[in-house]
Backbone as a printed PyTorch tensor [residue, N CA C, xyz], in Angstrom:
tensor([[[  0.8470,  -1.1500,   0.0000],
         [  0.0000,   0.0000,   0.0000],
         [  0.9030,   1.2260,   0.0000]],

        [[  0.5720,   2.2170,  -0.7890],
         [  1.3760,   3.4230,  -0.8610],
         [  0.4970,   4.6360,  -1.0370]],

        [[  1.1050,   5.7820,  -0.8620],
         [  0.3870,   7.0310,  -1.0360],
         [  1.3190,   8.0520,  -1.6440]],

        [[  0.8360,   8.7850,  -2.6130],
         [  1.6060,   9.8520,  -3.2270],
         [  1.0960,  11.1770,  -2.6880]],

        [[  2.0050,  11.9700,  -2.1410],
         [  1.6340,  13.2550,  -1.5690],
         [  2.5220,  14.3150,  -2.1770]],

        [[  1.9430,  15.4320,  -2.5690],
         [  2.7510,  16.5400,  -3.0650],
         [  2.4580,  16.8500,  -4.5180]],

        [[  3.3340,  17.6570,  -5.0850],
         [  3.1860,  18.0540,  -6.4860],
         [  4.3560,  17.4770,  -7.2820]],

        [[  4.1570,  17.1760,  -8.5390],
         [  5.2440,  16.6140,  -9.3380],
         [  6.3750,  17.6130,  -9.6040]],

        [[  6.0970,  18.8970,  -9.4910],
         [  7.1280,  19.8900,  -9.8220],
         [  7.5700,  20.6390,  -8.5670]],

        [[  8.3400,  20.0260,  -7.7210],
         [  8.8460,  20.7490,  -6.5670],
         [  8.9700,  19.8690,  -5.3400]],

        [[  9.5340,  20.4680,  -4.3150],
         [  9.7450,  19.7740,  -3.0550],
         [  8.4960,  19.9080,  -2.1950]],

        [[  8.1330,  18.8260,  -1.5550],
         [  6.9740,  18.8290,  -0.6770],
         [  7.4260,  18.5140,   0.7360]],

        [[  6.9240,  19.2910,   1.6750],
         [  7.2560,  19.0530,   3.0780],
         [  5.9590,  18.8640,   3.8450]],

        [[  5.8100,  17.7380,   4.4710],
         [  4.6000,  17.4220,   5.2310],
         [  4.9840,  16.9430,   6.6130]],

        [[  4.0810,  17.1110,   7.5600],
         [  4.2650,  16.5630,   8.9060],
         [  3.1550,  15.5740,   9.1660]],

        [[  3.5150,  14.4640,   9.7510],
         [  2.5320,  13.4380,  10.0950],
         [  2.7220,  13.0970,  11.5610]],

        [[  1.6250,  13.0590,  12.2920],
         [  1.6910,  12.6460,  13.6910],
         [  1.2700,  11.1910,  13.7600]],

        [[  2.1520,  10.3600,  14.2490],
         [  1.8550,   8.9500,  14.4580],
         [  2.1460,   8.6740,  15.9310]],

        [[  1.0870,   8.4940,  16.6840],
         [  1.2790,   8.2670,  18.1040],
         [ -0.0560,   8.1000,  18.8080]],

        [[ -0.0140,   7.9450,  20.1070],
         [ -1.2640,   7.7420,  20.8540],
         [ -2.0720,   9.0310,  20.9410]],

        [[ -3.3420,   8.8860,  21.1710],
         [ -4.2030,  10.0510,  21.3450],
         [ -4.1650,  10.4970,  22.8030]],

        [[ -2.9810,  10.8090,  23.2830],
         [ -2.7950,  11.2910,  24.6440],
         [ -3.0070,  12.7990,  24.6370]],

        [[ -3.9520,  13.2780,  25.4400],
         [ -4.2870,  14.6980,  25.4230],
         [ -3.0940,  15.5730,  25.7720]],

        [[ -2.2440,  15.1270,  26.6790],
         [ -1.0730,  15.9210,  27.0500],
         [ -0.1440,  16.1080,  25.8480]],

        [[  0.1160,  15.0340,  25.1300],
         [  1.0080,  15.1130,  23.9720],
         [  0.3750,  15.9330,  22.8520]],

        [[ -0.9050,  15.7230,  22.5990],
         [ -1.5770,  16.4310,  21.5100],
         [ -1.7030,  17.9210,  21.7850]],

        [[ -1.8070,  18.3110,  23.0550],
         [ -1.9460,  19.7410,  23.3640],
         [ -0.6210,  20.4790,  23.2130]],

        [[  0.4970,  19.7620,  23.1410],
         [  1.8030,  20.3950,  22.9720],
         [  2.2450,  20.4750,  21.5080]],

        [[  1.6330,  19.6950,  20.6330],
         [  2.0310,  19.6640,  19.2240],
         [  1.1590,  20.6460,  18.4540]],

        [[  1.7980,  21.5290,  17.7120],
         [  1.0630,  22.5220,  16.9270],
         [  1.1500,  22.1660,  15.4400]],

        [[  0.1430,  22.5640,  14.7110],
         [  0.1430,  22.3570,  13.2700],
         [  0.5650,  23.6680,  12.5900]],

        [[  0.7640,  23.5980,  11.3020],
         [  1.1100,  24.7920,  10.5260],
         [ -0.1740,  25.4620,  10.0590]],

        [[ -0.2870,  26.7810,  10.2650],
         [ -1.4310,  27.5030,   9.7080],
         [ -1.0910,  28.0220,   8.3210]],

        [[  0.1860,  28.1470,   8.0280],
         [  0.6550,  28.5210,   6.6930],
         [  1.5460,  27.3870,   6.1960]],

        [[  1.8370,  27.3200,   4.9140],
         [  2.7130,  26.2480,   4.4260],
         [  4.0580,  26.2460,   5.1480]],

        [[  4.5960,  25.0720,   5.3520],
         [  5.8450,  24.9150,   6.1010],
         [  6.9940,  25.6600,   5.4440]],

        [[  6.9270,  25.8720,   4.1190],
         [  8.0060,  26.5850,   3.4340],
         [  8.0150,  28.0650,   3.8160]],

        [[  6.8660,  28.6430,   4.2260],
         [  6.7890,  30.0520,   4.6010],
         [  7.0670,  30.2720,   6.0830]],

        [[  6.7750,  29.3070,   6.9040],
         [  6.9590,  29.4550,   8.3430],
         [  7.7540,  28.2650,   8.8680]],

        [[  8.9690,  28.5040,   9.3820],
         [  9.7820,  27.3640,   9.8360],
         [  9.2430,  26.7020,  11.0990]],

        [[  8.4890,  27.4320,  11.9190],
         [  7.9400,  26.8800,  13.1540],
         [  6.4300,  26.6980,  13.0210]],

        [[  5.8790,  25.6120,  13.5670],
         [  4.4260,  25.4430,  13.5500],
         [  3.7650,  26.5540,  14.3610]],

        [[  2.7910,  27.2110,  13.7910],
         [  2.1400,  28.3250,  14.4630],
         [  0.6180,  28.2150,  14.4440]],

        [[  0.1080,  27.0620,  14.1080],
         [ -1.3310,  26.8640,  14.0350],
         [ -1.8990,  26.3110,  15.3260]],

        [[ -3.1090,  25.7990,  15.2630],
         [ -3.7460,  25.2430,  16.4670],
         [ -3.0930,  23.9340,  16.8970]],

        [[ -3.3420,  23.5560,  18.1280],
         [ -2.8020,  22.2840,  18.6230],
         [ -3.6030,  21.1280,  18.0440]],

        [[ -3.1040,  19.9300,  18.2360],
         [ -3.7730,  18.7360,  17.7130],
         [ -4.7570,  18.1330,  18.7190]],

        [[ -5.0720,  18.8700,  19.7620],
         [ -5.9460,  18.3600,  20.8260],
         [ -7.3360,  17.9720,  20.3210]],

        [[ -7.7890,  18.6200,  19.2540],
         [ -9.1260,  18.3150,  18.7330],
         [ -9.1840,  17.0020,  17.9550]],

        [[ -8.0450,  16.3120,  17.8360],
         [ -8.0670,  14.9860,  17.2140],
         [ -8.8640,  13.9960,  18.0530]],

        [[ -8.9090,  14.2240,  19.3610],
         [ -9.7010,  13.3760,  20.2490],
         [-11.1000,  13.9740,  20.2850]],

        [[-12.0520,  13.2760,  19.7000],
         [-13.4230,  13.7690,  19.5950],
         [-14.2590,  13.1770,  20.7290]],

        [[-14.7460,  14.0290,  21.6120],
         [-15.5810,  13.5770,  22.7230],
         [-17.0580,  13.5690,  22.3500]],

        [[-17.3820,  13.9450,  21.1280],
         [-18.7590,  13.8740,  20.6590],
         [-19.5890,  15.0880,  21.0220]],

        [[-20.8880,  14.9250,  20.9180],
         [-21.8340,  16.0120,  21.1580],
         [-21.7700,  16.5150,  22.5870]],

        [[-21.5810,  15.6210,  23.5220],
         [-21.5770,  15.9940,  24.9310],
         [-20.1570,  16.2030,  25.4540]],

        [[-19.3030,  16.8080,  24.6390],
         [-17.9140,  17.0450,  25.0320],
         [-17.8220,  17.9260,  26.2710]],

        [[-18.7580,  18.8660,  26.4220],
         [-18.7420,  19.7490,  27.5920],
         [-18.8830,  18.9470,  28.8830]],

        [[-19.4620,  17.7700,  28.8070],
         [-19.6590,  16.9120,  29.9670],
         [-18.6390,  15.7680,  29.9900]],

        [[-18.3470,  15.2100,  28.8190],
         [-17.4930,  14.0270,  28.7350],
         [-16.0180,  14.3490,  28.9880]],

        [[-15.5320,  15.4740,  28.4980],
         [-14.1120,  15.7850,  28.6690],
         [-13.7530,  15.9990,  30.1440]],

        [[-14.5260,  16.7960,  30.9210],
         [-14.1930,  16.9070,  32.3470],
         [-14.2570,  15.5650,  33.0780]],

        [[-15.2260,  14.7120,  32.7240],
         [-15.2910,  13.3830,  33.3470],
         [-14.0580,  12.5590,  33.0070]],

        [[-13.6150,  12.6390,  31.7520],
         [-12.4180,  11.9120,  31.3470],
         [-11.1890,  12.4280,  32.0950]],

        [[-11.0700,  13.7520,  32.1990],
         [ -9.9200,  14.3220,  32.9130],
         [ -9.9540,  13.9380,  34.3890]],

        [[-11.1440,  13.8980,  34.9750],
         [-11.3010,  13.4710,  36.3710],
         [-10.8940,  11.9930,  36.5200]],

        [[-11.3280,  11.1700,  35.5710],
         [-10.9720,   9.7530,  35.5790],
         [ -9.4560,   9.5790,  35.4870]],

        [[ -8.8380,  10.3190,  34.5770],
         [ -7.3910,  10.2110,  34.4180],
         [ -6.6560,  10.6860,  35.6720]],

        [[ -7.1380,  11.7710,  36.2950],
         [ -6.5250,  12.2700,  37.5260],
         [ -6.6290,  11.2150,  38.6390]],

        [[ -7.8030,  10.5870,  38.7580],
         [ -7.9910,   9.5430,  39.7670],
         [ -7.0390,   8.3750,  39.5090]],

        [[ -6.8950,   8.0060,  38.2500],
         [ -5.9710,   6.9320,  37.8740],
         [ -4.5320,   7.2940,  38.2490]],

        [[ -4.1130,   8.5110,  37.9100],
         [ -2.7180,   8.9070,  38.1160],
         [ -2.3750,   9.1600,  39.5790]],

        [[ -3.3230,   9.6690,  40.3690],
         [ -3.0070,  10.0880,  41.7350],
         [ -3.4720,   9.1190,  42.8190]],

        [[ -4.4420,   8.2750,  42.5290],
         [ -4.9780,   7.4130,  43.5720],
         [ -4.7440,   5.9320,  43.3320]],

        [[ -5.1830,   5.4530,  42.1660],
         [ -5.3010,   4.0110,  42.0180],
         [ -4.2060,   3.3630,  41.1700]],

        [[ -3.8540,   3.9730,  40.0600],
         [ -2.9230,   3.3250,  39.1390],
         [ -3.5870,   2.2220,  38.3420]],

        [[ -4.9010,   2.1340,  38.4280],
         [ -5.6700,   1.0970,  37.7470],
         [ -6.9790,   1.7290,  37.2830]],

        [[ -7.2410,   1.6830,  35.9700],
         [ -8.4480,   2.3300,  35.4490],
         [ -9.7300,   1.6680,  35.9580]],

        [[ -9.7010,   0.3800,  36.2190],
         [-10.8870,  -0.2940,  36.7540],
         [-11.2950,   0.2740,  38.0950]],

        [[-10.3120,   0.4190,  39.0080],
         [-10.6090,   0.9960,  40.3200],
         [-10.9740,   2.4710,  40.2030]],

        [[-10.3390,   3.1750,  39.2730],
         [-10.6560,   4.5940,  39.0790],
         [-12.1100,   4.7650,  38.6330]],

        [[-12.5680,   3.8950,  37.7380],
         [-13.9620,   3.9460,  37.2860],
         [-14.9010,   3.6370,  38.4440]],

        [[-14.5520,   2.6530,  39.2410],
         [-15.3820,   2.2990,  40.3920],
         [-15.4800,   3.4650,  41.3800]],

        [[-14.3680,   4.1080,  41.6680],
         [-14.3720,   5.2440,  42.5990],
         [-15.2180,   6.3930,  42.0500]],

        [[-15.0550,   6.7230,  40.7740],
         [-15.8560,   7.7990,  40.1920],
         [-17.3370,   7.4610,  40.2060]],

        [[-17.6720,   6.2200,  39.9290],
         [-19.0700,   5.7970,  39.9650],
         [-19.6390,   5.9510,  41.3610]],

        [[-18.8870,   5.5400,  42.3690],
         [-19.3580,   5.6900,  43.7520],
         [-19.5300,   7.1540,  44.1310]],

        [[-18.5870,   8.0020,  43.7640],
         [-18.6810,   9.4290,  44.0960],
         [-19.9060,  10.0500,  43.4250]],

        [[-20.1210,   9.7400,  42.1600],
         [-21.2790,  10.2970,  41.4470],
         [-22.5760,   9.7970,  42.0700]],

        [[-22.6500,   8.5090,  42.3930],
         [-23.8750,   7.9660,  42.9960],
         [-24.1400,   8.5460,  44.3760]],

        [[-23.1100,   8.7430,  45.1790],
         [-23.3020,   9.3170,  46.5090],
         [-23.7780,  10.7630,  46.4000]],

        [[-23.2110,  11.5240,  45.4570],
         [-23.6130,  12.9270,  45.3270],
         [-25.0300,  13.0710,  44.7750]],

        [[-25.4830,  12.1230,  43.9830],
         [-26.8420,  12.2140,  43.4520],
         [-27.8520,  11.4530,  44.3110]],

        [[-27.3960,  10.7740,  45.3490],
         [-28.3010,   9.9840,  46.1830],
         [-29.2950,  10.8650,  46.9300]],

        [[-28.8810,  12.0430,  47.3620],
         [-29.7840,  12.9300,  48.0910],
         [-30.9640,  13.3390,  47.2080]],

        [[-30.6970,  13.6870,  45.9600],
         [-31.7760,  14.0660,  45.0440],
         [-32.6850,  12.8690,  44.7500]],

        [[-32.1070,  11.7030,  44.5860],
         [-32.9050,  10.5020,  44.3240],
         [-33.7740,  10.1590,  45.5300]],

        [[-33.2260,  10.3170,  46.7230],
         [-33.9830,  10.0320,  47.9480],
         [-35.1570,  11.0080,  48.0910]],

        [[-34.9100,  12.2800,  47.8220],
         [-35.9730,  13.2790,  47.8950],
         [-37.0660,  12.9760,  46.8780]],

        [[-36.6850,  12.6140,  45.6660],
         [-37.6530,  12.2680,  44.6260],
         [-38.4800,  11.0540,  45.0500]],

        [[-37.8410,  10.0810,  45.6610],
         [-38.5210,   8.8700,  46.1400],
         [-39.5330,   9.2300,  47.2320]],

        [[-39.1430,  10.1090,  48.1600],
         [-40.0480,  10.5180,  49.2360],
         [-41.2570,  11.2590,  48.6990]],

        [[-41.0470,  12.1400,  47.7400],
         [-42.1600,  12.8970,  47.1660],
         [-43.1190,  11.9470,  46.4550]],

        [[-42.5870,  10.9610,  45.7500],
         [-43.4370,   9.9900,  45.0620],
         [-44.2700,   9.1700,  46.0210]],

        [[-43.6860,   8.7650,  47.1370],
         [-44.4260,   7.9880,  48.1260],
         [-45.4470,   8.8430,  48.8730]],

        [[-45.1410,  10.1030,  49.0970],
         [-46.0790,  10.9810,  49.7990],
         [-47.3520,  11.1500,  48.9800]],

        [[-47.2140,  11.2760,  47.6650],
         [-48.3930,  11.4020,  46.8060],
         [-49.1990,  10.1120,  46.8090]],

        [[-48.5480,   8.9770,  46.7940],
         [-49.2440,   7.6950,  46.7300],
         [-49.9180,   7.3430,  48.0540]],

        [[-49.4310,   7.8970,  49.1520],
         [-49.9820,   7.5480,  50.4550],
         [-51.2010,   8.3880,  50.8480]],

        [[-51.5570,   9.4000,  50.0640],
         [-52.7230,  10.2350,  50.3700],
         [-53.9650,   9.5220,  49.8510]],

        [[-54.7410,   8.8370,  50.7360],
         [-55.8670,   8.0250,  50.2650],
         [-56.9740,   8.8510,  49.6220]],

        [[-57.1940,  10.0480,  50.0960],
         [-58.2610,  10.8670,  49.5010],
         [-57.9420,  11.1790,  48.0460]],

        [[-56.7060,  11.4960,  47.7800],
         [-56.3170,  11.8130,  46.4150],
         [-56.3620,  10.5620,  45.5320]],

        [[-55.9190,   9.4420,  46.0500],
         [-55.9510,   8.1900,  45.2920],
         [-57.3920,   7.7990,  44.9810]],

        [[-58.3020,   7.9230,  45.9610],
         [-59.7110,   7.5810,  45.7320],
         [-60.3480,   8.5060,  44.7110]],

        [[-60.0090,   9.7940,  44.7480],
         [-60.5580,  10.7410,  43.7790],
         [-60.1350,  10.3770,  42.3580]],

        [[-58.8840,  10.0020,  42.2150],
         [-58.3900,   9.6080,  40.8820],
         [-59.0700,   8.3220,  40.4240]],

        [[-59.2040,   7.3490,  41.3160],
         [-59.8770,   6.0870,  40.9580],
         [-61.3230,   6.3190,  40.5660]],

        [[-62.0460,   7.1550,  41.3210],
         [-63.4490,   7.4480,  40.9980],
         [-63.5590,   8.1380,  39.6390]],

        [[-62.6480,   9.0380,  39.3650],
         [-62.6660,   9.7560,  38.0840],
         [-62.5150,   8.7760,  36.9210]],

        [[-61.5820,   7.8290,  37.0510],
         [-61.3610,   6.8900,  35.9590],
         [-62.4530,   5.8310,  35.8700]],

        [[-63.0880,   5.4860,  36.9980],
         [-64.2280,   4.5590,  36.9360],
         [-65.3740,   5.2030,  36.1790]],

        [[-65.6350,   6.4810,  36.4670],
         [-66.7070,   7.1910,  35.7720],
         [-66.3900,   7.3150,  34.2880]],

        [[-65.1430,   7.5940,  33.9460],
         [-64.7350,   7.7170,  32.5510],
         [-64.8640,   6.3870,  31.8300]],

        [[-64.4910,   5.2860,  32.4890],
         [-64.5800,   3.9640,  31.8840],
         [-66.0470,   3.5700,  31.6760]],

        [[-66.8930,   3.8890,  32.6480],
         [-68.3320,   3.5820,  32.5040],
         [-68.9200,   4.3780,  31.3450]],

        [[-68.5500,   5.6170,  31.2120],
         [-69.0570,   6.4550,  30.1200],
         [-68.6230,   5.9100,  28.7520]],

        [[-67.3900,   5.4510,  28.6660],
         [-66.8990,   4.8980,  27.3950],
         [-67.5920,   3.5870,  27.0510]],

        [[-67.8380,   2.7380,  28.0570],
         [-68.4940,   1.4700,  27.7690],
         [-69.9420,   1.6900,  27.3310]],

        [[-70.6260,   2.6910,  27.8570],
         [-71.9980,   2.9900,  27.4270],
         [-72.0130,   3.5760,  26.0240]],

        [[-71.0280,   4.3670,  25.6770],
         [-70.9700,   4.9830,  24.3600],
         [-70.6450,   3.9400,  23.2860]],

        [[-69.9970,   2.8830,  23.6530],
         [-69.6170,   1.8470,  22.6960],
         [-70.7410,   0.8960,  22.3590]],

        [[-71.8290,   0.9220,  23.1060],
         [-72.9310,  -0.0240,  22.8450],
         [-73.7700,   0.3470,  21.6930]]])
């Protein structure tokens, strides 16, 4: 397999990055905004955008950086880092889930309200069955 790059009449200078998609490395490497023959030093944007976090990048990138920090500073193992982040997220959202659960049970435990809803639907069902005859 081969590839031809450049023009037949002249010298062509290209840069190719072959390496891991490590955010630290990609944020230090710059591309050329002008042809390499006009500017000896790369002066364009960094290659950090090669790692695509998708539509929810505003949410996914901080989570990824948090995961990597946990891996580097606490665990040294991505499996344990994922477990720790999952536990932290679940503990922080547990209060909201508990409150939502309590509100749902409070509504269900009010017998007057439950009976009113049941009576309303019994009347509606009776009306529909009479209209269908």
